[in-house]
Coordinates of C-alpha atoms in Angstrom, one line a residue:
M1 CA 175.4 44.6 -71.0
R2 CA 174.4 46.9 -73.3
W3 CA 174.4 50.6 -73.9
L4 CA 171.1 52.9 -74.1
T5 CA 170.8 56.8 -74.8
D6 CA 166.9 57.4 -73.6
E7 CA 164.7 60.3 -74.9
T8 CA 166.6 63.1 -72.9
G9 CA 169.7 62.1 -74.1
K10 CA 171.0 60.1 -71.0
R11 CA 173.1 57.2 -71.3
W12 CA 172.0 54.2 -69.5
T13 CA 173.8 50.8 -69.1
V14 CA 171.8 47.8 -68.9
E15 CA 172.6 44.6 -67.4
R16 CA 170.9 41.0 -66.5
V17 CA 170.8 40.9 -62.2
G18 CA 168.9 38.1 -62.2
R19 CA 166.2 35.5 -63.3
T20 CA 163.3 34.2 -61.5
S21 CA 162.5 31.0 -60.9
G22 CA 159.0 30.3 -62.1
I23 CA 158.6 28.2 -59.7
V24 CA 154.8 27.4 -59.2
P25 CA 153.4 28.3 -55.9
P26 CA 151.7 25.7 -53.9
K27 CA 148.1 26.9 -54.4
P28 CA 148.0 27.9 -58.0
R29 CA 146.5 31.5 -58.2
A30 CA 145.8 31.2 -62.0
E31 CA 145.5 28.7 -64.8
V32 CA 148.8 29.6 -66.6
L33 CA 151.9 28.3 -64.9
P34 CA 154.7 31.5 -64.6
E35 CA 157.5 31.4 -66.9
P36 CA 161.4 32.6 -65.7
A37 CA 161.5 35.8 -66.1
D38 CA 165.1 37.8 -66.3
I39 CA 165.2 40.7 -63.8
I40 CA 167.3 44.0 -65.8
R41 CA 169.0 46.9 -64.3
F42 CA 169.1 50.3 -65.6
H43 CA 172.1 52.5 -64.1
C44 CA 172.5 56.2 -65.7
E45 CA 176.0 56.8 -66.6
S46 CA 176.0 60.1 -67.5
D47 CA 173.7 61.8 -64.6
R48 CA 174.8 59.7 -61.4
A49 CA 172.2 61.7 -59.0
E50 CA 169.5 59.3 -61.7
P51 CA 168.7 56.6 -59.1
A52 CA 169.5 52.9 -60.9
R53 CA 166.1 51.3 -61.7
E54 CA 164.5 47.5 -62.2
T55 CA 162.6 45.6 -63.8
A56 CA 161.5 41.9 -65.0
T57 CA 161.4 41.0 -68.8
R58 CA 160.6 37.4 -70.5
A59 CA 163.7 35.7 -70.3
G60 CA 166.2 35.5 -73.0
L61 CA 169.1 37.2 -74.4
L62 CA 169.2 40.8 -73.4
E63 CA 170.5 41.7 -77.1
Q64 CA 167.4 40.2 -78.8
L65 CA 165.7 43.1 -77.0
T66 CA 165.3 46.1 -79.2
D67 CA 166.1 49.4 -78.0
S68 CA 163.1 50.7 -78.3
E69 CA 161.8 47.5 -76.0
L70 CA 164.6 48.5 -73.5
R71 CA 163.3 52.3 -73.3
A72 CA 159.9 51.0 -72.5
L73 CA 161.0 49.1 -69.9
L74 CA 163.3 52.3 -68.9
N75 CA 160.1 54.2 -68.5
V76 CA 158.0 52.1 -66.3
A77 CA 161.1 50.5 -64.4
P78 CA 160.3 51.4 -60.6
R79 CA 164.0 52.5 -58.8
A80 CA 165.9 49.5 -58.2
P81 CA 166.1 48.2 -54.4
T82 CA 169.0 49.1 -52.2
E83 CA 171.5 47.3 -50.7

């Protein structure tokens, strides 16, 4: 888990919640095979009214992403599915 502060000063936790398989579908749609990707979720700790957000990024350690990369992902991440 990591902490991130966005451009407005809100504080977010960032955690990996899963990984896609990268399994090739039976009928390939592209010549490039898919690679596994990490699914990361953002929770706003400073504003509980802010919905959680979730997106996929390249597989690897969360610590390898810079704060600016995480902010860019946060800005494009859709709302996380509700459970």
